[in-house]
mmCIF file of C-alpha atoms in Angstrom:
data_model
loop_
_atom_site.group_PDB
_atom_site.id
_atom_site.type_symbol
_atom_site.label_atom_id
_atom_site.label_comp_id
_atom_site.label_asym_id
_atom_site.label_seq_id
_atom_site.Cartn_x
_atom_site.Cartn_y
_atom_site.Cartn_z
ATOM 1 C CA MET G 1 57.562 -63.060 -24.883
ATOM 2 C CA LYS G 2 54.577 -60.994 -23.784
ATOM 3 C CA ASN G 3 52.194 -63.773 -24.850
ATOM 4 C CA THR G 4 54.175 -66.263 -22.760
ATOM 5 C CA PHE G 5 53.851 -63.900 -19.800
ATOM 6 C CA TYR G 6 50.092 -63.607 -20.381
ATOM 7 C CA GLN G 7 49.750 -67.390 -20.483
ATOM 8 C CA HIS G 8 51.599 -68.067 -17.215
ATOM 9 C CA TYR G 9 50.224 -65.070 -15.360
ATOM 10 C CA ILE G 10 46.537 -65.729 -16.037
ATOM 11 C CA LYS G 11 47.047 -69.358 -15.004
ATOM 12 C CA TRP G 12 48.664 -68.234 -11.731
ATOM 13 C CA LEU G 13 45.965 -65.628 -11.197
ATOM 14 C CA ARG G 14 43.126 -68.097 -11.597
ATOM 15 C CA ASP G 15 44.756 -70.608 -9.255
ATOM 16 C CA PHE G 16 45.481 -67.904 -6.695
ATOM 17 C CA PHE G 17 41.880 -66.644 -6.638
ATOM 18 C CA TYR G 18 40.301 -70.110 -7.001
ATOM 19 C CA ILE G 19 38.274 -69.142 -10.070
ATOM 20 C CA GLY G 20 36.934 -71.728 -12.505
ATOM 21 C CA GLN G 21 37.804 -71.507 -16.211
ATOM 22 C CA SER G 22 34.130 -71.439 -17.168
ATOM 23 C CA GLU G 23 33.509 -68.245 -15.204
ATOM 24 C CA ILE G 24 36.283 -66.376 -16.998
ATOM 25 C CA ALA G 25 35.385 -67.897 -20.375
ATOM 26 C CA ASP G 26 31.863 -66.514 -20.033
ATOM 27 C CA THR G 27 33.323 -63.049 -19.385
ATOM 28 C CA LEU G 28 35.311 -63.278 -22.610
ATOM 29 C CA TYR G 29 32.367 -64.727 -24.547
ATOM 30 C CA MET G 30 34.347 -67.817 -25.508
ATOM 31 C CA SER G 31 34.155 -71.530 -24.823
ATOM 32 C CA VAL G 32 35.948 -73.141 -21.893
ATOM 33 C CA SER G 33 38.004 -75.103 -24.409
ATOM 34 C CA ALA G 34 39.176 -71.913 -26.114
ATOM 35 C CA TYR G 35 40.102 -70.315 -22.798
ATOM 36 C CA SER G 36 41.912 -73.460 -21.673
ATOM 37 C CA LYS G 37 44.043 -73.326 -24.828
ATOM 38 C CA MET G 38 45.095 -69.795 -23.882
ATOM 39 C CA GLU G 39 46.400 -71.025 -20.509
ATOM 40 C CA GLN G 40 48.140 -73.929 -22.204
ATOM 41 C CA GLY G 41 49.885 -71.685 -24.718
ATOM 42 C CA LYS G 42 48.053 -73.258 -27.642
ATOM 43 C CA LYS G 43 46.133 -70.072 -28.491
ATOM 44 C CA THR G 44 47.543 -66.546 -28.792
ATOM 45 C CA ILE G 45 46.258 -64.185 -26.115
ATOM 46 C CA GLN G 46 45.375 -60.824 -27.577
ATOM 47 C CA ASP G 47 46.094 -57.693 -25.555
ATOM 48 C CA GLU G 48 42.403 -56.923 -25.301
ATOM 49 C CA ASP G 49 41.675 -60.449 -23.983
ATOM 50 C CA PHE G 50 44.353 -60.083 -21.314
ATOM 51 C CA GLU G 51 42.982 -56.675 -20.310
ATOM 52 C CA ALA G 52 39.474 -58.129 -20.097
ATOM 53 C CA ILE G 53 40.696 -60.882 -17.792
ATOM 54 C CA ILE G 54 42.457 -58.302 -15.591
ATOM 55 C CA HIS G 55 39.293 -56.177 -15.418
ATOM 56 C CA PHE G 56 37.349 -59.314 -14.421
ATOM 57 C CA TYR G 57 39.608 -59.872 -11.391
ATOM 58 C CA GLU G 58 39.726 -56.188 -10.503
ATOM 59 C CA GLY G 59 35.950 -56.225 -10.418
ATOM 60 C CA ARG G 60 35.824 -59.346 -8.246
ATOM 61 C CA LYS G 61 38.648 -58.445 -5.830
ATOM 62 C CA GLU G 62 38.761 -54.869 -4.572
ATOM 63 C CA SER G 63 42.325 -55.277 -3.314
ATOM 64 C CA TYR G 64 43.606 -56.427 -6.698
ATOM 65 C CA SER G 65 44.917 -54.108 -9.387
ATOM 66 C CA PHE G 66 47.328 -54.636 -12.292
ATOM 67 C CA CYS G 67 49.914 -52.088 -13.441
ATOM 68 C CA PHE G 68 50.437 -52.003 -17.218
ATOM 69 C CA ASP G 69 53.582 -49.842 -17.029
ATOM 70 C CA GLU G 70 55.969 -51.488 -19.505
ATOM 71 C CA GLU G 71 59.028 -50.041 -17.747
ATOM 72 C CA LYS G 72 58.381 -52.215 -14.679
ATOM 73 C CA GLU G 73 60.081 -55.268 -16.158
ATOM 74 C CA GLU G 74 63.170 -53.300 -17.181
ATOM 75 C CA LYS G 75 63.477 -51.764 -13.705
ATOM 76 C CA ALA G 76 63.078 -55.175 -12.034
ATOM 77 C CA ASN G 77 65.799 -56.708 -14.204
ATOM 78 C CA ALA G 78 68.099 -53.800 -13.397
ATOM 79 C CA LEU G 79 67.507 -54.448 -9.699
ATOM 80 C CA ILE G 80 68.260 -58.169 -10.149
ATOM 81 C CA ARG G 81 71.555 -57.247 -11.789
ATOM 82 C CA GLN G 82 72.278 -54.841 -8.933
ATOM 83 C CA CYS G 83 71.638 -57.677 -6.469
ATOM 84 C CA ILE G 84 74.145 -59.873 -8.296
ATOM 85 C CA VAL G 85 76.772 -57.136 -8.077
ATOM 86 C CA SER G 86 76.167 -56.709 -4.344
ATOM 87 C CA PHE G 87 76.411 -60.492 -3.947
ATOM 88 C CA VAL G 88 79.799 -60.462 -5.654
ATOM 89 C CA TYR G 89 81.061 -57.724 -3.326
ATOM 90 C CA ARG G 90 79.552 -59.339 -0.213
ATOM 91 C CA SER G 91 77.518 -56.185 0.369
ATOM 92 C CA GLN G 92 74.137 -57.893 -0.003
ATOM 93 C CA LYS G 93 72.958 -56.759 3.437
ATOM 94 C CA GLU G 94 73.168 -53.188 2.173
ATOM 95 C CA MET G 95 70.624 -54.106 -0.517
ATOM 96 C CA LEU G 96 67.931 -55.077 1.984
ATOM 97 C CA PRO G 97 66.377 -51.593 2.472
ATOM 98 C CA GLU G 98 66.112 -51.069 -1.303
ATOM 99 C CA LEU G 99 64.613 -54.534 -1.776
ATOM 100 C CA GLU G 100 62.155 -53.947 1.074
ATOM 101 C CA ASN G 101 61.076 -50.676 -0.518
ATOM 102 C CA TYR G 102 60.621 -52.345 -3.915
ATOM 103 C CA LEU G 103 58.673 -55.317 -2.547
ATOM 104 C CA SER G 104 56.403 -53.120 -0.439
ATOM 105 C CA ASP G 105 55.005 -51.548 -3.623
ATOM 106 C CA PRO G 106 52.110 -53.772 -4.836
ATOM 107 C CA THR G 107 52.320 -52.263 -8.324
ATOM 108 C CA ASN G 108 55.650 -54.075 -8.801
ATOM 109 C CA LEU G 109 54.184 -57.499 -8.103
ATOM 110 C CA HIS G 110 51.030 -57.343 -10.203
ATOM 111 C CA SER G 111 52.629 -55.971 -13.327
ATOM 112 C CA LEU G 112 54.620 -57.135 -16.327
ATOM 113 C CA ALA G 113 57.456 -57.638 -13.805
ATOM 114 C CA PHE G 114 55.459 -60.213 -11.825
ATOM 115 C CA PHE G 115 57.905 -63.104 -12.267
ATOM 116 C CA GLU G 116 60.984 -60.908 -11.797
ATOM 117 C CA THR G 117 59.416 -59.657 -8.560
ATOM 118 C CA LYS G 118 58.928 -63.246 -7.423
ATOM 119 C CA LEU G 119 62.653 -63.762 -7.961
ATOM 120 C CA LEU G 120 63.442 -60.574 -6.040
ATOM 121 C CA GLU G 121 61.331 -61.882 -3.160
ATOM 122 C CA MET G 122 63.564 -64.960 -3.014
ATOM 123 C CA ILE G 123 66.734 -62.904 -3.339
ATOM 124 C CA TYR G 124 65.564 -60.761 -0.421
ATOM 125 C CA GLU G 125 64.969 -63.852 1.699
ATOM 126 C CA TYR G 126 68.417 -65.214 0.881
ATOM 127 C CA PHE G 127 70.146 -61.905 1.587
ATOM 128 C CA ALA G 128 68.230 -61.621 4.890
ATOM 129 C CA ASP G 129 69.252 -65.174 5.921
ATOM 130 C CA LEU G 130 65.649 -66.358 5.784
ATOM 131 C CA PRO G 131 64.369 -69.672 4.336
ATOM 132 C CA PHE G 132 64.219 -69.162 0.586
ATOM 133 C CA GLN G 133 64.086 -72.663 -0.902
ATOM 134 C CA GLU G 134 60.286 -72.826 -0.964
ATOM 135 C CA ARG G 135 60.154 -70.349 -3.861
ATOM 136 C CA LEU G 136 62.541 -72.291 -6.086
ATOM 137 C CA PRO G 137 60.041 -74.767 -7.628
ATOM 138 C CA PHE G 138 57.850 -71.885 -8.827
ATOM 139 C CA LEU G 139 60.794 -70.030 -10.372
ATOM 140 C CA LEU G 140 62.226 -73.143 -12.017
ATOM 141 C CA GLU G 141 58.809 -73.935 -13.494
ATOM 142 C CA HIS G 142 58.766 -70.538 -15.213
ATOM 143 C CA MET G 143 62.413 -70.310 -16.301
ATOM 144 C CA ASP G 144 61.482 -69.431 -19.892
ATOM 145 C CA LEU G 145 60.065 -66.112 -18.640
ATOM 146 C CA PHE G 146 63.396 -64.887 -17.262
ATOM 147 C CA ASN G 147 66.303 -63.333 -19.093
ATOM 148 C CA THR G 148 69.751 -64.940 -18.943
ATOM 149 C CA THR G 149 70.921 -62.792 -16.026
ATOM 150 C CA ALA G 150 67.967 -63.812 -13.881
ATOM 151 C CA GLN G 151 68.311 -67.462 -14.907
ATOM 152 C CA SER G 152 71.953 -67.520 -13.819
ATOM 153 C CA MET G 153 70.980 -66.096 -10.434
ATOM 154 C CA ILE G 154 68.208 -68.660 -9.998
ATOM 155 C CA TYR G 155 70.530 -71.579 -10.739
ATOM 156 C CA ASP G 156 73.202 -70.193 -8.428
ATOM 157 C CA LEU G 157 70.707 -69.918 -5.563
ATOM 158 C CA TYR G 158 69.381 -73.369 -6.486
ATOM 159 C CA GLY G 159 72.900 -74.719 -6.086
ATOM 160 C CA LEU G 160 73.300 -72.990 -2.723
ATOM 161 C CA SER G 161 70.006 -74.494 -1.524
ATOM 162 C CA LYS G 162 71.197 -77.981 -2.485
ATOM 163 C CA LEU G 163 74.535 -77.348 -0.799
ATOM 164 C CA ARG G 164 72.704 -76.607 2.445
ATOM 165 C CA THR G 165 71.123 -80.064 2.328
ATOM 166 C CA TYR G 166 74.365 -81.803 1.309
ATOM 167 C CA ASP G 167 72.987 -82.647 -2.125
ATOM 168 C CA GLU G 168 75.854 -83.271 -4.563
ATOM 169 C CA THR G 169 73.740 -82.190 -7.549
ATOM 170 C CA ALA G 170 74.567 -78.644 -6.406
ATOM 171 C CA ILE G 171 77.589 -79.012 -8.696
ATOM 172 C CA GLU G 172 75.330 -79.336 -11.754
ATOM 173 C CA CYS G 173 73.365 -76.235 -10.718
ATOM 174 C CA PHE G 174 76.509 -74.114 -10.434
ATOM 175 C CA GLN G 175 77.791 -75.435 -13.757
ATOM 176 C CA THR G 176 74.506 -74.375 -15.387
ATOM 177 C CA ALA G 177 74.684 -70.966 -13.704
ATOM 178 C CA LYS G 178 78.220 -70.538 -15.027
ATOM 179 C CA SER G 179 77.299 -71.487 -18.600
ATOM 180 C CA LEU G 180 74.505 -68.899 -18.502
ATOM 181 C CA SER G 181 76.844 -66.205 -17.169
ATOM 182 C CA VAL G 182 79.728 -66.416 -19.634
ATOM 183 C CA LEU G 183 78.442 -63.592 -21.857
ATOM 184 C CA LEU G 184 76.791 -61.417 -19.195
ATOM 185 C CA ASN G 185 79.769 -59.155 -18.495
ATOM 186 C CA ILE G 186 79.009 -58.703 -14.806
ATOM 187 C CA PRO G 187 82.384 -58.129 -13.065
ATOM 188 C CA GLY G 188 83.139 -60.901 -10.581
ATOM 189 C CA TRP G 189 79.977 -62.939 -11.258
ATOM 190 C CA LEU G 190 81.805 -65.798 -12.965
ATOM 191 C CA GLY G 191 84.358 -65.681 -10.172
ATOM 192 C CA LEU G 192 81.660 -65.956 -7.519
ATOM 193 C CA ILE G 193 80.065 -68.946 -9.243
ATOM 194 C CA ASP G 194 83.518 -70.564 -9.472
ATOM 195 C CA TYR G 195 83.904 -69.853 -5.758
ATOM 196 C CA HIS G 196 80.630 -71.654 -5.098
ATOM 197 C CA LEU G 197 81.879 -74.590 -7.188
ATOM 198 C CA ILE G 198 85.083 -74.636 -5.133
ATOM 199 C CA ILE G 199 83.297 -74.815 -1.792
ATOM 200 C CA THR G 200 80.968 -77.491 -3.184
ATOM 201 C CA TYR G 201 83.839 -79.704 -4.356
ATOM 202 C CA LEU G 202 85.499 -79.225 -0.956
ATOM 203 C CA ARG G 203 82.251 -80.057 0.837
ATOM 204 C CA PHE G 204 82.030 -83.344 -1.051
ATOM 205 C CA MET G 205 85.717 -84.148 -0.517
ATOM 206 C CA GLN G 206 86.814 -83.606 -4.105
ATOM 207 C CA PRO G 207 89.694 -81.137 -3.517
ATOM 208 C CA GLU G 208 91.463 -82.230 -6.690
ATOM 209 C CA LYS G 209 88.471 -80.933 -8.695
ATOM 210 C CA SER G 210 88.368 -77.625 -6.858
ATOM 211 C CA PHE G 211 92.083 -76.929 -7.248
ATOM 212 C CA PRO G 212 92.001 -75.875 -10.956
ATOM 213 C CA PHE G 213 89.344 -73.213 -10.252
ATOM 214 C CA PHE G 214 91.392 -71.122 -7.827
ATOM 215 C CA GLU G 215 93.510 -69.261 -10.381
ATOM 216 C CA GLU G 216 90.653 -68.319 -12.723
ATOM 217 C CA CYS G 217 88.365 -67.468 -9.812
ATOM 218 C CA GLY G 218 91.045 -65.313 -8.180
ATOM 219 C CA LYS G 219 91.706 -63.377 -11.383
ATOM 220 C CA ASP G 220 88.021 -62.617 -11.958
ATOM 221 C CA LEU G 221 87.476 -61.502 -8.353
ATOM 222 C CA GLN G 222 90.687 -59.453 -8.428
ATOM 223 C CA ASN G 223 89.679 -57.709 -11.654
ATOM 224 C CA SER G 224 86.284 -56.882 -10.173
ATOM 225 C CA GLY G 225 87.873 -55.456 -7.018
ATOM 226 C CA SER G 226 85.967 -57.844 -4.751
ATOM 227 C CA HIS G 227 88.590 -58.003 -2.020
ATOM 228 C CA ARG G 228 86.279 -59.576 0.564
ATOM 229 C CA ARG G 229 85.646 -62.510 -1.744
ATOM 230 C CA ILE G 230 89.381 -62.871 -2.347
ATOM 231 C CA LEU G 231 89.886 -63.324 1.406
ATOM 232 C CA ASP G 232 87.238 -66.050 1.369
ATOM 233 C CA LEU G 233 89.000 -67.647 -1.598
ATOM 234 C CA HIS G 234 92.338 -67.712 0.269
ATOM 235 C CA LEU G 235 90.627 -69.401 3.198
ATOM 236 C CA ASN G 236 89.173 -72.047 0.900
ATOM 237 C CA GLN G 237 92.547 -72.521 -0.771
ATOM 238 C CA ALA G 238 93.969 -73.343 2.658
ATOM 239 C CA GLN G 239 91.111 -75.820 3.177
ATOM 240 C CA CYS G 240 91.926 -77.351 -0.207
ATOM 241 C CA TYR G 241 95.560 -77.814 0.838
ATOM 242 C CA MET G 242 94.370 -79.484 4.037
ATOM 243 C CA LYS G 243 92.130 -81.915 2.189
ATOM 244 C CA LEU G 244 94.958 -82.713 -0.239
ATOM 245 C CA GLY G 245 97.208 -83.501 2.722
ATOM 246 C CA LEU G 246 99.422 -80.449 2.116
ATOM 247 C CA ARG G 247 99.499 -79.494 5.808
ATOM 248 C CA GLU G 248 102.554 -77.233 5.756
ATOM 249 C CA GLU G 249 101.236 -75.270 2.784
ATOM 250 C CA ALA G 250 97.938 -74.790 4.605
ATOM 251 C CA ASP G 251 99.723 -73.647 7.778
ATOM 252 C CA SER G 252 101.754 -71.151 5.783
ATOM 253 C CA LEU G 253 98.627 -69.690 4.180
ATOM 254 C CA PHE G 254 96.822 -69.447 7.554
ATOM 255 C CA GLN G 255 99.804 -67.604 9.041
ATOM 256 C CA THR G 256 99.950 -65.215 6.087
ATOM 257 C CA MET G 257 96.253 -64.453 6.432
ATOM 258 C CA LEU G 258 96.623 -63.764 10.162
ATOM 259 C CA GLN G 259 99.547 -61.428 9.522
ATOM 260 C CA THR G 260 97.527 -59.421 7.004
ATOM 261 C CA TYR G 261 94.352 -59.345 9.120
ATOM 262 C CA ASN G 262 94.741 -55.611 9.802
ATOM 263 C CA GLN G 263 93.477 -55.057 6.251
ATOM 264 C CA VAL G 264 90.151 -56.715 7.102
ATOM 265 C CA GLU G 265 87.301 -54.813 8.706
ATOM 266 C CA GLU G 266 85.258 -57.736 10.031
ATOM 267 C CA GLU G 267 85.779 -60.387 12.673
ATOM 268 C CA ASP G 268 83.998 -63.166 10.767
ATOM 269 C CA PHE G 269 87.056 -63.720 8.628
ATOM 270 C CA LEU G 270 89.420 -63.961 11.609
ATOM 271 C CA LYS G 271 87.348 -66.525 13.475
ATOM 272 C CA SER G 272 87.118 -68.609 10.288
ATOM 273 C CA ILE G 273 90.907 -68.598 10.028
ATOM 274 C CA TYR G 274 91.309 -69.690 13.644
ATOM 275 C CA GLY G 275 88.665 -72.408 13.232
ATOM 276 C CA ASN G 276 90.234 -73.926 10.122
ATOM 277 C CA TYR G 277 93.784 -73.476 11.396
ATOM 278 C CA SER G 278 92.848 -75.350 14.582
ATOM 279 C CA TRP G 279 91.568 -78.295 12.553
ATOM 280 C CA ASN G 280 94.815 -78.465 10.593
ATOM 281 C CA GLN G 281 96.721 -78.612 13.896
ATOM 282 C CA LEU G 282 94.405 -81.320 15.209
ATOM 283 C CA ILE G 283 95.104 -83.518 12.189
ATOM 284 C CA GLN G 284 98.844 -82.934 12.707
ATOM 285 C CA LYS G 285 98.424 -83.966 16.370
ATOM 286 C CA ASN G 286 99.482 -80.566 17.679
ATOM 287 C CA TYR G 287 96.718 -80.808 20.246
ATOM 288 C CA SER G 288 97.696 -77.985 22.629
ATOM 289 C CA PHE G 289 98.090 -75.497 19.771
ATOM 290 C CA ALA G 290 94.787 -76.688 18.296
ATOM 291 C CA ILE G 291 93.015 -75.948 21.592
ATOM 292 C CA ASP G 292 94.583 -72.461 21.748
ATOM 293 C CA LEU G 293 93.304 -71.702 18.252
ATOM 294 C CA VAL G 294 89.808 -72.997 19.079
ATOM 295 C CA ASN G 295 89.656 -70.728 22.123
ATOM 296 C CA LYS G 296 90.606 -67.750 19.938
ATOM 297 C CA ALA G 297 87.823 -68.623 17.496
ATOM 298 C CA LEU G 298 85.320 -68.955 20.353
ATOM 299 C CA ALA G 299 86.487 -65.615 21.755
ATOM 300 C CA TYR G 300 85.213 -64.096 18.519
ATOM 301 C CA ASN G 301 81.895 -65.869 19.102
ATOM 302 C CA SER G 302 82.372 -68.445 16.333
ATOM 303 C CA LYS G 303 79.378 -70.744 15.929
ATOM 304 C CA PHE G 304 81.197 -73.325 13.803
ATOM 305 C CA PRO G 305 80.218 -76.663 15.441
ATOM 306 C CA ASP G 306 83.384 -78.511 14.382
ATOM 307 C CA LEU G 307 85.354 -76.440 16.896
ATOM 308 C CA TYR G 308 83.960 -78.665 19.631
ATOM 309 C CA ILE G 309 85.274 -81.765 17.872
ATOM 310 C CA THR G 310 88.749 -80.233 17.955
ATOM 311 C CA LEU G 311 88.333 -79.115 21.566
ATOM 312 C CA ALA G 312 87.002 -82.415 22.914
ATOM 313 C CA TYR G 313 89.210 -84.759 20.893
ATOM 314 C CA SER G 314 92.390 -82.762 21.564
ATOM 315 C CA ASN G 315 91.749 -82.824 25.298
ATOM 316 C CA TYR G 316 91.133 -86.576 25.099
ATOM 317 C CA GLN G 317 94.436 -87.099 23.284
ATOM 318 C CA LEU G 318 96.239 -84.938 25.847
ATOM 319 C CA GLY G 319 94.982 -87.204 28.646
ATOM 320 C CA GLN G 320 92.496 -84.628 29.924
ATOM 321 C CA PRO G 321 89.191 -86.541 29.803
ATOM 322 C CA GLU G 322 87.392 -84.175 32.192
ATOM 323 C CA ASP G 323 88.117 -81.207 29.924
ATOM 324 C CA ALA G 324 86.952 -83.271 26.947
ATOM 325 C CA LEU G 325 83.680 -84.093 28.725
ATOM 326 C CA ASP G 326 83.228 -80.428 29.673
ATOM 327 C CA ALA G 327 83.559 -79.451 26.004
ATOM 328 C CA ILE G 328 80.945 -82.051 25.028
ATOM 329 C CA ALA G 329 78.582 -80.829 27.741
ATOM 330 C CA ALA G 330 79.065 -77.202 26.638
ATOM 331 C CA PHE G 331 78.117 -78.079 23.082
ATOM 332 C CA ARG G 332 75.092 -80.123 24.168
ATOM 333 C CA ARG G 333 73.772 -77.188 26.236
ATOM 334 C CA GLN G 334 73.618 -75.074 23.078
ATOM 335 C CA ASN G 335 70.848 -77.353 21.795
ATOM 336 C CA ARG G 336 71.616 -76.691 18.135
ATOM 337 C CA LYS G 337 69.172 -77.953 15.539
ATOM 338 C CA ASP G 338 70.990 -77.534 12.200
ATOM 339 C CA PRO G 339 71.983 -80.784 10.421
ATOM 340 C CA ARG G 340 75.758 -80.338 10.775
ATOM 341 C CA SER G 341 75.530 -79.624 14.506
ATOM 342 C CA LYS G 342 73.437 -82.747 14.963
ATOM 343 C CA MET G 343 76.148 -84.805 13.272
ATOM 344 C CA VAL G 344 78.847 -83.161 15.383
ATOM 345 C CA LEU G 345 76.874 -84.056 18.505
ATOM 346 C CA LYS G 346 76.632 -87.669 17.382
ATOM 347 C CA PHE G 347 80.425 -87.842 17.147
ATOM 348 C CA LEU G 348 80.800 -86.149 20.528
ATOM 349 C CA GLU G 349 78.390 -88.681 22.062
ATOM 350 C CA VAL G 350 80.536 -91.503 20.654
ATOM 351 C CA LEU G 351 83.600 -89.917 22.269
ATOM 352 C CA GLU G 352 81.688 -89.303 25.501
ATOM 353 C CA ASN G 353 80.621 -92.932 25.829
ATOM 354 C CA PHE G 354 84.168 -94.069 25.021
ATOM 355 C CA LEU G 355 85.595 -91.843 27.767
ATOM 356 C CA LEU G 356 82.979 -92.972 30.282
ATOM 357 C CA GLY G 357 83.612 -96.643 29.541
ATOM 358 C CA ARG G 358 80.071 -97.365 28.381
ATOM 359 C CA LYS G 359 81.264 -100.168 26.140
ATOM 360 C CA LYS G 360 78.039 -101.451 24.604
ATOM 361 C CA THR G 361 76.596 -97.998 23.982
ATOM 362 C CA PHE G 362 79.892 -96.763 22.550
ATOM 363 C CA GLU G 363 80.200 -99.727 20.192
ATOM 364 C CA ARG G 364 76.628 -99.340 18.940
ATOM 365 C CA LEU G 365 76.837 -95.573 18.423
ATOM 366 C CA ALA G 366 80.288 -95.743 16.803
ATOM 367 C CA ASN G 367 79.243 -98.309 14.207
ATOM 368 C CA GLN G 368 76.024 -96.398 13.477
ATOM 369 C CA LEU G 369 77.998 -93.187 13.020
ATOM 370 C CA LEU G 370 80.413 -94.757 10.518
ATOM 371 C CA ILE G 371 77.465 -95.536 8.245
ATOM 372 C CA GLN G 372 76.080 -91.991 8.531
ATOM 373 C CA LEU G 373 79.486 -90.457 7.839
ATOM 374 C CA GLU G 374 79.365 -91.786 4.282
ATOM 375 C CA LYS G 375 77.117 -88.792 3.547
ATOM 376 C CA TRP G 376 79.084 -86.417 5.786
ATOM 377 C CA ARG G 377 82.548 -86.954 4.368
ATOM 378 C CA ASP G 378 83.613 -83.368 4.973
ATOM 379 C CA LEU G 379 83.184 -83.833 8.724
ATOM 380 C CA GLU G 380 86.412 -85.858 8.517
ATOM 381 C CA VAL G 381 86.046 -87.734 11.813
ATOM 382 C CA ASP G 382 86.010 -91.250 10.353
ATOM 383 C CA LEU G 383 89.612 -91.956 11.374
ATOM 384 C CA PHE G 384 88.922 -90.808 14.914
ATOM 385 C CA VAL G 385 85.997 -93.231 15.195
ATOM 386 C CA TYR G 386 88.016 -96.097 13.716
ATOM 387 C CA GLN G 387 90.860 -95.433 16.145
ATOM 388 C CA MET G 388 88.515 -95.450 19.140
ATOM 389 C CA LEU G 389 86.970 -98.722 17.951
ATOM 390 C CA ILE G 390 90.424 -100.261 17.516
ATOM 391 C CA ASP G 391 91.401 -99.155 21.020
ATOM 392 C CA HIS G 392 88.073 -100.457 22.321
ATOM 393 C CA TYR G 393 88.416 -103.937 20.793
ATOM 394 C CA THR G 394 92.100 -104.125 21.704
ATOM 395 C CA GLY G 395 91.270 -103.414 25.341
ATOM 396 C CA MET G 396 88.578 -106.091 25.257
ATOM 397 C CA GLU G 397 90.980 -108.543 23.563
ATOM 398 C CA ASP G 398 88.275 -109.162 20.967
ATOM 399 C CA GLU G 399 90.499 -110.223 18.080
ATOM 400 C CA HIS G 400 87.641 -111.078 15.704
ATOM 401 C CA SER G 401 85.966 -107.651 16.010
ATOM 402 C CA LEU G 402 89.390 -106.017 15.863
ATOM 403 C CA CYS G 403 90.162 -107.706 12.543
ATOM 404 C CA VAL G 404 86.765 -106.699 11.148
ATOM 405 C CA ILE G 405 87.173 -103.017 12.056
ATOM 406 C CA GLN G 406 90.761 -102.956 10.770
ATOM 407 C CA ALA G 407 89.551 -104.378 7.443
ATOM 408 C CA LYS G 408 86.891 -101.652 7.283
ATOM 409 C CA LEU G 409 89.544 -99.035 8.028
ATOM 410 C CA ILE G 410 91.748 -100.326 5.205
ATOM 411 C CA ASP G 411 88.759 -100.242 2.843
ATOM 412 C CA PHE G 412 88.032 -96.653 3.904
ATOM 413 C CA LEU G 413 91.622 -95.568 3.335
ATOM 414 C CA MET G 414 91.705 -97.204 -0.098
ATOM 415 C CA ARG G 415 88.688 -95.282 -1.445
#
């Protein structure tokens, strides 16, 4: 294992400092070919050769120094495990000061814990809600240098990065993370990975695949005492019921969660309940109640963009077009740049043009949106767009276009 570390580290070091192989080979009194084989893993790197290479860089770069403390790797792996535990308990923000302190020590990076420290850098970025995906290719390239615990964490974060970009291969990443975690004996870790699988299946409109995970996931989280995660799981179970068309079951679960809210210390959970509950009421055409629930979510400063779909479309259905247009304008003023918000705005612009009677623009935008929604199935506005197009063509007495859009609707419903 140490030789594998030597191989990958000296390759990284040379690339980082832009040093040619010939220059280092001369220092070691060997041919360039022999040195190249060391970087390729075709020649064993002796401890004294590695130390000579380190001394070469220390002599060339005053700011560079390598720590040979063999306990560094063990301490880094212990910290990675600690991060996983905090992730399970949703207390990862509390880990940030300890991670900052660890990463501020240069002897942790340039040591036998170099690759573990690179992983901890990414974990810190994820816990701090910073972009972290850029580090993934490097970590995946060096997977054979990590122990099983670290590998499971990498694949879990890899899955979360793919989920952010609506990449369905996130499922494969979480499945790999789970297979690596079976024998780790970290309380709640398997449950958290199952939870990530659940939200991924729901995101890609496969609720029937998520359903079997709830019981096993709940047991593992319950046994670990991760009560915050269990609340999240209940919320996702309600979403699963919604996507399976079990509206009453979802309503019952939302009501139960609201009644037990006094056990929760944070507002994020409450606004998520109101947001999801409002969508369930929208689908059931309880438009006034849906608006009330949206306003409660917004009162807790919810940033979930779909709330504005519920707000605008419910007002439209209640015959209150001005209120619908006000909701659209309020969302547009927020100037959100994340991918989901951009898709929400596209739907709202379709509704806006429909309400304002801009027939050609509405027709063009609506048909364009239907194509884009094939990737954004979990936005669940397809039926709304189809209904507006049907109303549009009916009002225009365009029977040909009406038949075409009705055929597309039937095809959509049959999938």
